[in-house]
mmCIF file of C-alpha atoms and ligand atoms in Angstrom:
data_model
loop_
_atom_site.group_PDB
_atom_site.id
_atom_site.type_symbol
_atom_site.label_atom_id
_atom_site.label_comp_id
_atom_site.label_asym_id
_atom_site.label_seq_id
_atom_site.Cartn_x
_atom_site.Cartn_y
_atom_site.Cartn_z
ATOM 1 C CA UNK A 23 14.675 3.007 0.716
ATOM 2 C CA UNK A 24 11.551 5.205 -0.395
ATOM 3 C CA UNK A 25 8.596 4.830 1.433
ATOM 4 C CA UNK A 26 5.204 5.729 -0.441
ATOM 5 C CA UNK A 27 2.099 6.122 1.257
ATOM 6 C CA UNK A 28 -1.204 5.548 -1.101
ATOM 7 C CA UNK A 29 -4.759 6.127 -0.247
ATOM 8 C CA UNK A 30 -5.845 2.860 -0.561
ATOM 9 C CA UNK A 31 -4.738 -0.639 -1.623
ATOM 10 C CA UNK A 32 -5.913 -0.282 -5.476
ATOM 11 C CA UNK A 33 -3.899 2.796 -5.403
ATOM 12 C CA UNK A 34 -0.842 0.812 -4.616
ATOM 13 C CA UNK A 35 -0.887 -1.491 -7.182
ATOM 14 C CA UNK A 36 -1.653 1.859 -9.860
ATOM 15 C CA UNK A 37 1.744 2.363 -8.370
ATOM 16 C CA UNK A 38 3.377 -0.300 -8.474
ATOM 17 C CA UNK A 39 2.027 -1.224 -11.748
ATOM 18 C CA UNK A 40 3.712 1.838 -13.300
ATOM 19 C CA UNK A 41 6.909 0.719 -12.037
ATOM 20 C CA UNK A 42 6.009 -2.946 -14.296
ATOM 21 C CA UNK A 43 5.015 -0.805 -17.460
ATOM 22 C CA UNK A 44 7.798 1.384 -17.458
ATOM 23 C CA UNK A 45 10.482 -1.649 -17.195
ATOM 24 C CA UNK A 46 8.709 -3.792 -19.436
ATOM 25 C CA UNK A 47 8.488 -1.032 -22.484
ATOM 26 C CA UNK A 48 12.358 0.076 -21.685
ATOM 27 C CA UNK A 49 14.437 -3.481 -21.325
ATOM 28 C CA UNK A 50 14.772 -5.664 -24.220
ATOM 29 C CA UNK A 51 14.867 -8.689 -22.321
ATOM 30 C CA UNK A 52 13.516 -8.019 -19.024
ATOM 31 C CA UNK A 53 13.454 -10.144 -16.253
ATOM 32 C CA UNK A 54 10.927 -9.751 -12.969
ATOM 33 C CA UNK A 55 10.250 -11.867 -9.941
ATOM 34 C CA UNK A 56 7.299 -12.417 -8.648
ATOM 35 C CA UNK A 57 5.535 -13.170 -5.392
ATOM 36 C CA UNK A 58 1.875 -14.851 -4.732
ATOM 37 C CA UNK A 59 -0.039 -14.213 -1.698
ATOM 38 C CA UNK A 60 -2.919 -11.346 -1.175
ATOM 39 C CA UNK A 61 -0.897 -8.405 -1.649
ATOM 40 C CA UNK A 62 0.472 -8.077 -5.030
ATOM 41 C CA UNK A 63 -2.944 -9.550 -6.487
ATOM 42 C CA UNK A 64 -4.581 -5.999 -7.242
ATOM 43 C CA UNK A 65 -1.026 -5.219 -8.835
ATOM 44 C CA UNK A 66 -1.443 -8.234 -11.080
ATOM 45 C CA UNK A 67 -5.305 -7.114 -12.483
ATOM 46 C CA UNK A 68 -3.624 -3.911 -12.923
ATOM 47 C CA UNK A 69 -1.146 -5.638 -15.469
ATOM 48 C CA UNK A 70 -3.426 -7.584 -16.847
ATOM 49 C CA UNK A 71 -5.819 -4.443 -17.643
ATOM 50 C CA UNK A 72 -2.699 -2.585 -19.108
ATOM 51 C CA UNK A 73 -2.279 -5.580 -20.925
ATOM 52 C CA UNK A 74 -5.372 -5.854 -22.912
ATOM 53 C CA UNK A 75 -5.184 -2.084 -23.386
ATOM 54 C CA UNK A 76 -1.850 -2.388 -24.976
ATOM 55 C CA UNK A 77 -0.149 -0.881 -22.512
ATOM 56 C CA UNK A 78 1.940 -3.250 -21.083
ATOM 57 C CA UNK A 79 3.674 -6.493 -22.689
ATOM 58 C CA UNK A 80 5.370 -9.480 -20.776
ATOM 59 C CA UNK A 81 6.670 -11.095 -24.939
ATOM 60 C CA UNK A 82 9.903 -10.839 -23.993
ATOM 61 C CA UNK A 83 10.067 -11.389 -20.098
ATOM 62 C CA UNK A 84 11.244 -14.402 -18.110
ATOM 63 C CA UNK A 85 9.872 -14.661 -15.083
ATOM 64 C CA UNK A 86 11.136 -15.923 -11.834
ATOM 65 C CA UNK A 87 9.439 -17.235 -8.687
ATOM 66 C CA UNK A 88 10.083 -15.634 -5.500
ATOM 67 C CA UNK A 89 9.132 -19.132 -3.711
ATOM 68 C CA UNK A 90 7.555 -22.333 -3.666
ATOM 69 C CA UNK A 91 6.020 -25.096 -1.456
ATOM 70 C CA UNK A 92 7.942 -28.174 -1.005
ATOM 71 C CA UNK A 93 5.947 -30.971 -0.712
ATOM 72 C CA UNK A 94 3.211 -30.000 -2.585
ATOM 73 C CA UNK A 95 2.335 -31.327 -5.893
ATOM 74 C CA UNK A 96 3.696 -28.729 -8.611
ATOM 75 C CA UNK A 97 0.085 -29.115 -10.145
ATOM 76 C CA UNK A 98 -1.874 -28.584 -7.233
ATOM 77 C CA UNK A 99 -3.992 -25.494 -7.186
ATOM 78 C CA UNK A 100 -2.331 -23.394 -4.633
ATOM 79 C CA UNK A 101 1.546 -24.132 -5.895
ATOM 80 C CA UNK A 102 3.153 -20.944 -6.419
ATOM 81 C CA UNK A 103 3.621 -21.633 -10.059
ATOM 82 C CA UNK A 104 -0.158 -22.304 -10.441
ATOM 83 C CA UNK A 105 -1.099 -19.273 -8.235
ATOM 84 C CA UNK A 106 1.528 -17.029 -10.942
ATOM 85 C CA UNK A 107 -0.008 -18.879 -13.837
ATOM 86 C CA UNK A 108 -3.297 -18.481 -12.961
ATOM 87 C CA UNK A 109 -3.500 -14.825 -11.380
ATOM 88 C CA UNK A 110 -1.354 -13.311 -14.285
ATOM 89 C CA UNK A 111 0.651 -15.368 -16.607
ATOM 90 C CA UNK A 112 -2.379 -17.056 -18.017
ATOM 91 C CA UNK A 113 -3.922 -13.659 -19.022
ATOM 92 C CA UNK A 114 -1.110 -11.525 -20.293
ATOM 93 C CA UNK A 115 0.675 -12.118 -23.673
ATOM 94 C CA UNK A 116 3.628 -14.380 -21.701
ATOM 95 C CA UNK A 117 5.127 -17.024 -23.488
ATOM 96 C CA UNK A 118 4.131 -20.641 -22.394
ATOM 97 C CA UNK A 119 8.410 -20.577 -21.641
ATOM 98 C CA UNK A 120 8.372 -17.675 -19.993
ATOM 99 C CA UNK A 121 8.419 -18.784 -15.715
ATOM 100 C CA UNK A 122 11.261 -20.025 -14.642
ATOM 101 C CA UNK A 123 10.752 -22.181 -11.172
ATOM 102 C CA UNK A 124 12.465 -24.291 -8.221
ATOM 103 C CA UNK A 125 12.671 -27.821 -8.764
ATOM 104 C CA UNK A 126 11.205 -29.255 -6.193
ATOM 105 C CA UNK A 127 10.161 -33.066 -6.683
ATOM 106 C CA UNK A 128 12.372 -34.906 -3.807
ATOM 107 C CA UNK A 129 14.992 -36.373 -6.121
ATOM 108 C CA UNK A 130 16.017 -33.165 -7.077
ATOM 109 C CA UNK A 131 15.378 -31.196 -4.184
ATOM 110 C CA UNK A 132 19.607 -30.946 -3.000
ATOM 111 C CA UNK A 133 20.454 -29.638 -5.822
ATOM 112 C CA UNK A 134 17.752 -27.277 -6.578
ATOM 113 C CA UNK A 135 18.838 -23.937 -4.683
ATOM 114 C CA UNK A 136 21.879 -24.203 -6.526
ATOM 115 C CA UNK A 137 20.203 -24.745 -10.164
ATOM 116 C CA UNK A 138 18.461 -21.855 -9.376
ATOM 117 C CA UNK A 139 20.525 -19.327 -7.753
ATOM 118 C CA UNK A 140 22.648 -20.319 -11.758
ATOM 119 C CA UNK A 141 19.163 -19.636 -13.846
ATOM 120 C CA UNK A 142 18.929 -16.130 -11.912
ATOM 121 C CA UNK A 143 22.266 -15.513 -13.121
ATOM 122 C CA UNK A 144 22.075 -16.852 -16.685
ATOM 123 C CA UNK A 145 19.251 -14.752 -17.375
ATOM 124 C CA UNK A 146 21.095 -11.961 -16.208
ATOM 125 C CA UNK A 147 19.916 -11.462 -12.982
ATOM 126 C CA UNK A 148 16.264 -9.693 -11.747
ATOM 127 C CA UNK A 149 15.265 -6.278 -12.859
ATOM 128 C CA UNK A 150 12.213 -5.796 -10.652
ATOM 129 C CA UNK A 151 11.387 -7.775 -7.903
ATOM 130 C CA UNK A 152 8.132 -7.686 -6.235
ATOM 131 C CA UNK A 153 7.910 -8.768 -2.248
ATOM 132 C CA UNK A 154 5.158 -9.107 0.164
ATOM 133 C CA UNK A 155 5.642 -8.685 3.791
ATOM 134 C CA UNK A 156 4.480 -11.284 6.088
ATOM 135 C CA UNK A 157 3.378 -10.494 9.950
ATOM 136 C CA UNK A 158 6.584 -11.614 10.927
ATOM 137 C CA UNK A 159 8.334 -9.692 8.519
ATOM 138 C CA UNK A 160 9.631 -12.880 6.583
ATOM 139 C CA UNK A 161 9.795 -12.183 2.731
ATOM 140 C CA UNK A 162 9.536 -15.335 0.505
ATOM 141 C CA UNK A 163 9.958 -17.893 2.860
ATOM 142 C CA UNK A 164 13.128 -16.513 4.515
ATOM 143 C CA UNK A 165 11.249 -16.236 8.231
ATOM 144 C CA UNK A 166 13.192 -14.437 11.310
ATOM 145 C CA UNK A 167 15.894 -15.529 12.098
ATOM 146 C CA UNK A 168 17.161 -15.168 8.573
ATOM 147 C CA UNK A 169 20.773 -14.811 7.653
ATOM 148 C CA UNK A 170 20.700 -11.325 5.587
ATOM 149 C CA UNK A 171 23.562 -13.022 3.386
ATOM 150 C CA UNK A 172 21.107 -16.143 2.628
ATOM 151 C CA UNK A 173 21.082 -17.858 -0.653
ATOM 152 C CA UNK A 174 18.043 -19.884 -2.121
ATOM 153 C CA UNK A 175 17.444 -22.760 -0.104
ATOM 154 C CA UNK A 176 14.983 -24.919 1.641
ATOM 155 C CA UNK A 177 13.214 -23.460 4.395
ATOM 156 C CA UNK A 178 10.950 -24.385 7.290
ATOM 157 C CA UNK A 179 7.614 -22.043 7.355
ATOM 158 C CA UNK A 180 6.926 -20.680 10.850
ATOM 159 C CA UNK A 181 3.514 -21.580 12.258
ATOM 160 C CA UNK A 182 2.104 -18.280 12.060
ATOM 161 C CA UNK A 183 2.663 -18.330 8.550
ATOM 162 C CA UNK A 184 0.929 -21.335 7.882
ATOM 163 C CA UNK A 185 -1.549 -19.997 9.758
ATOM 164 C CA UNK A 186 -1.926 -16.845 7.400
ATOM 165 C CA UNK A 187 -2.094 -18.762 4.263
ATOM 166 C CA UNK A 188 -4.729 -21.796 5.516
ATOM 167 C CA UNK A 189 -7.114 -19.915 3.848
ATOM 168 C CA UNK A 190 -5.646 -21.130 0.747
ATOM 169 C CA UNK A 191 -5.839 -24.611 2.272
ATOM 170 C CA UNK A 192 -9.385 -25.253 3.438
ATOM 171 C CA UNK A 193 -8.836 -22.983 6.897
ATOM 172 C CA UNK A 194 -6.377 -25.826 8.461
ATOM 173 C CA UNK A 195 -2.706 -24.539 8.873
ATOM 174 C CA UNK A 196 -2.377 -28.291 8.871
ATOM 175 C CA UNK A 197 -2.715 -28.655 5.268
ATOM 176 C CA UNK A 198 -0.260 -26.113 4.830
ATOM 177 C CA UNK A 199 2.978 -27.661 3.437
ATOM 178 C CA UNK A 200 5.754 -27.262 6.036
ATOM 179 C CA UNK A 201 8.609 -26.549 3.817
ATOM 180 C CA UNK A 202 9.490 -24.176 1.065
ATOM 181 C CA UNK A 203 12.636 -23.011 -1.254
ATOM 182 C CA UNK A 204 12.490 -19.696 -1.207
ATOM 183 C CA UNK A 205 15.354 -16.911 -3.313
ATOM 184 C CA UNK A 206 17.438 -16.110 -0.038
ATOM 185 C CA UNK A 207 17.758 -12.782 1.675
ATOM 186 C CA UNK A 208 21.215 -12.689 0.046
ATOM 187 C CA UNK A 209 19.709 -13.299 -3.206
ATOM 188 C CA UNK A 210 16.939 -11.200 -3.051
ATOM 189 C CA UNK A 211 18.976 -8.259 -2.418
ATOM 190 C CA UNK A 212 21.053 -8.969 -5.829
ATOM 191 C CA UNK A 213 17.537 -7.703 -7.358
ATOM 192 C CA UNK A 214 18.415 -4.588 -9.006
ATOM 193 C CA UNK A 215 15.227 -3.039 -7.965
ATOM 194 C CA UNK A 216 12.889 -4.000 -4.721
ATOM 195 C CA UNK A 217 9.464 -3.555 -4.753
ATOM 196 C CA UNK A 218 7.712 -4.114 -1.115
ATOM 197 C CA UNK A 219 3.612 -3.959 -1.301
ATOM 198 C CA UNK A 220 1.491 -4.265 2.212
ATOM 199 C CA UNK A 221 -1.282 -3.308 2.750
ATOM 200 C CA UNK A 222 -3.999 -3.460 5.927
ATOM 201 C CA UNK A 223 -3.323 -2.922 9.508
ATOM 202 C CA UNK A 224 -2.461 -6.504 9.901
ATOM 203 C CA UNK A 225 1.220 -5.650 8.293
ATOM 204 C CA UNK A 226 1.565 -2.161 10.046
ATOM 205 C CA UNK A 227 3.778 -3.572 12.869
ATOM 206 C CA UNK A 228 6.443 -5.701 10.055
ATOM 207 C CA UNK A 229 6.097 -2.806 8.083
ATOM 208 C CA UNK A 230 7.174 -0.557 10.852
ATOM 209 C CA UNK A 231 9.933 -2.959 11.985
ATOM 210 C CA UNK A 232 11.140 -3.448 8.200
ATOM 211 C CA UNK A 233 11.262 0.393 7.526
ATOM 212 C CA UNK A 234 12.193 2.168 10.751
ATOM 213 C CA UNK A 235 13.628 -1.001 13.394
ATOM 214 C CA UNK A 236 17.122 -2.110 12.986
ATOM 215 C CA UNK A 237 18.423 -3.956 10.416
ATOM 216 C CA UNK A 238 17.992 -7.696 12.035
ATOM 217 C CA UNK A 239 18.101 -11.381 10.749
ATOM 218 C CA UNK A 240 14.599 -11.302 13.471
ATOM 219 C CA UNK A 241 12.890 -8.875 10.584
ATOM 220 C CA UNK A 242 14.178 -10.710 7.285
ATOM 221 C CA UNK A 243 11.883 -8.093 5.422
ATOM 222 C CA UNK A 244 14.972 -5.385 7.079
ATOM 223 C CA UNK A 245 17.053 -6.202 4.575
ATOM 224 C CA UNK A 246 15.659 -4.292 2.313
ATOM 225 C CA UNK A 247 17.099 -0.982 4.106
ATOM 226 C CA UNK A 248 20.755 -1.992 2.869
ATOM 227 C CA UNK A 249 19.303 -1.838 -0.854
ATOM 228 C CA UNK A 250 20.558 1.025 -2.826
ATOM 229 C CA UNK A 251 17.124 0.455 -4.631
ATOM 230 C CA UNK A 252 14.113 -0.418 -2.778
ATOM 231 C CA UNK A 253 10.282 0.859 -2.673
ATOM 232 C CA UNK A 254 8.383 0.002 0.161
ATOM 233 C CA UNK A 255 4.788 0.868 -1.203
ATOM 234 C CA UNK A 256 2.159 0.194 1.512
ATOM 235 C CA UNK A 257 -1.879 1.609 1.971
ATOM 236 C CA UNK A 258 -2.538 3.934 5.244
ATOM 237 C CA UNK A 259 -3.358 1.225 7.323
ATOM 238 C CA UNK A 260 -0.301 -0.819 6.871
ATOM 239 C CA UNK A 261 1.385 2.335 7.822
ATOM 240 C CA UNK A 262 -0.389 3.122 10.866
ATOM 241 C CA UNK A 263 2.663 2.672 13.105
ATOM 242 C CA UNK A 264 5.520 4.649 11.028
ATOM 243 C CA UNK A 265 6.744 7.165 13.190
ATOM 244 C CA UNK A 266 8.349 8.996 10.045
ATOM 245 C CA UNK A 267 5.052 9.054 7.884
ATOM 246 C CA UNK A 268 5.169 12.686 7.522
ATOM 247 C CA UNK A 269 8.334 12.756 6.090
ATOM 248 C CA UNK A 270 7.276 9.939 3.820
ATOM 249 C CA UNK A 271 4.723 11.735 2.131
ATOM 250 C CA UNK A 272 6.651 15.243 1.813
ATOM 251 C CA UNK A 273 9.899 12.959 -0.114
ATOM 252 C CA UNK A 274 7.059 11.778 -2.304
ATOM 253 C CA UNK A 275 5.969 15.731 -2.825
ATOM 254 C CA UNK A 276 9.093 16.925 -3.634
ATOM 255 C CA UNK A 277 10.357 13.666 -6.062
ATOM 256 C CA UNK A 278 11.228 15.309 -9.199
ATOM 257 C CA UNK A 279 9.052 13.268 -12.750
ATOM 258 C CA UNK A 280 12.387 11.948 -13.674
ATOM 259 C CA UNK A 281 12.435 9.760 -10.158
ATOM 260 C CA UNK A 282 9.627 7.887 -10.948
ATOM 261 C CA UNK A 283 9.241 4.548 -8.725
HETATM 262 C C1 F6R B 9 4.763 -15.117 -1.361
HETATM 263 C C2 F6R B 9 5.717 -14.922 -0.282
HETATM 264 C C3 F6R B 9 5.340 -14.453 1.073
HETATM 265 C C4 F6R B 9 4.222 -13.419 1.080
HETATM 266 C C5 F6R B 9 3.914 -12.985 2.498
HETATM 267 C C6 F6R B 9 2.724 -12.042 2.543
HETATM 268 O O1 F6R B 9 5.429 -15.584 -2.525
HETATM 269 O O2 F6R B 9 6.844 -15.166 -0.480
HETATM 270 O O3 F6R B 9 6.487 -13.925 1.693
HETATM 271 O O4 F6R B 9 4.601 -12.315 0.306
HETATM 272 O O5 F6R B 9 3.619 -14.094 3.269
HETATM 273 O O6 F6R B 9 1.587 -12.727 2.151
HETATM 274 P P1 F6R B 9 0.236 -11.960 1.861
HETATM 275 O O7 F6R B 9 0.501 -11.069 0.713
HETATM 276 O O8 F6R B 9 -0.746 -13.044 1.516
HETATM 277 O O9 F6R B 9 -0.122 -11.227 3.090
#
């Protein structure tokens, strides 16, 4: 795991925006996975910016969703596949084809993890997938306890993440749908390259947990410490509480160019 420090949240998404444009100019068909929520949002007007400046193409990428609200009309604003639409897809050069989702309408909801877990494969599996962290330390809706092993399947949200995202539901947790299908932990992992962003001192204690605390279904987020490939990329204040931060930001000195993130 490779921990990088940045000054500041818009220098994290720089950052992890490099790690986009340099997959997207080298694969011929590449394939990312993306997560909504706050923190990968100044990551995605980075890509869009690179975009317009020609930097930066998603022509030839299929895209698959980290997660998605069960229960909620596909349509409906805050859907993950709107929220992905809306915050990038819809302002890059992306095929109309291009984001692959869950099914999630009830009648073919038993069936859907499966489906997916095969379209993951088919394409070839993910190149770059991009996490948040939540307070819990659940990534995509895998919340603690979560089997590391997990597969894609459908999930119950813990209350204090409903809490954290009823700001995308008029402030009432309530509103908040109560189920997900999320990529497992298991799944997750198959991603041949992790990318973790947090930022804010709200995520400093799962950040701290996911980098430096055991490996534990009780910090799902863990996982990614059993990864041959994964970049935790967090601001100062979401690494407040890293006892190792030193150490963090002398690795990052002494990286050669060639191991770029
Ligand atoms: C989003 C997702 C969640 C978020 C996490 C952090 O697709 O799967 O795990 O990444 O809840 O959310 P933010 O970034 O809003 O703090």
């Amino acid at each position: 795991m490779e921990v990088v420090i940045a000054p500041s949240a818009r220098e994290a998404a720089i950052i992890a925006a490099g790690a986009f444009e340099r997959l997207l100019a080298g694969a011929d068909r590449p394939v990312i996975g993306l997560a909504t929520g706050r923190s990968p949002l100044p990551t995605y007007r980075e890509l869009i910016e690179r975009c317009r400046d020609g930097r930066v193409s998603f022509a030839r990428t299929r895209v698959f969703l980290l997660d998605e609200y069960v229960g909620l009309d596909p349509e409906h604003s805050q859907s993950c596949r709107s929220v992905i639409r809306r915050e990038l897809l819809d302002q890059v050069d992306a095929p109309s084809g291009a984001l692959v989702v869950p099914e999630c309408a009830p009648a073919g909801l038993a069936t859907a993890p499966e489906a997916y877990e095969r379209r993951i494969a088919d394409a070839g599996g993910i190149d770059l997938q991009l996490l948040g962290i939540g307070r819990n330390g659940h990534i995509g809706f895998n919340e603690p306890p979560s089997s590391l092993g997990s597969r894609t399947r459908l999930t119950t949200l813990a209350a204090a993440t409903r809490e954290d995202n009823a700001g995308s539901f008029d402030d009432d947790p309530e509103m908040v749908p109560r189920q997900g299908i999320t990529q497992g932990v298991g799944t997750i992992l198959e991603a041949r390259h992790l990318l973790l962003i947090a930022t804010g001192d709200t995520k400093s204690a799962s950040v701290a947990g996911a980098v430096e605390g055991p490996v534990t279904a009780m910090v799902p987020a863990s996982a990614l410490q059993l990864h041959p490939r994964a970049t935790v990329i967090i601001d100062e204040a979401a690494g407040r509480e890293l006892q190792h931060a030193d150490y963090y930001r002398e690795a990052c000195r002494n990286r050669f160019v060639w191991q770029h993130i």
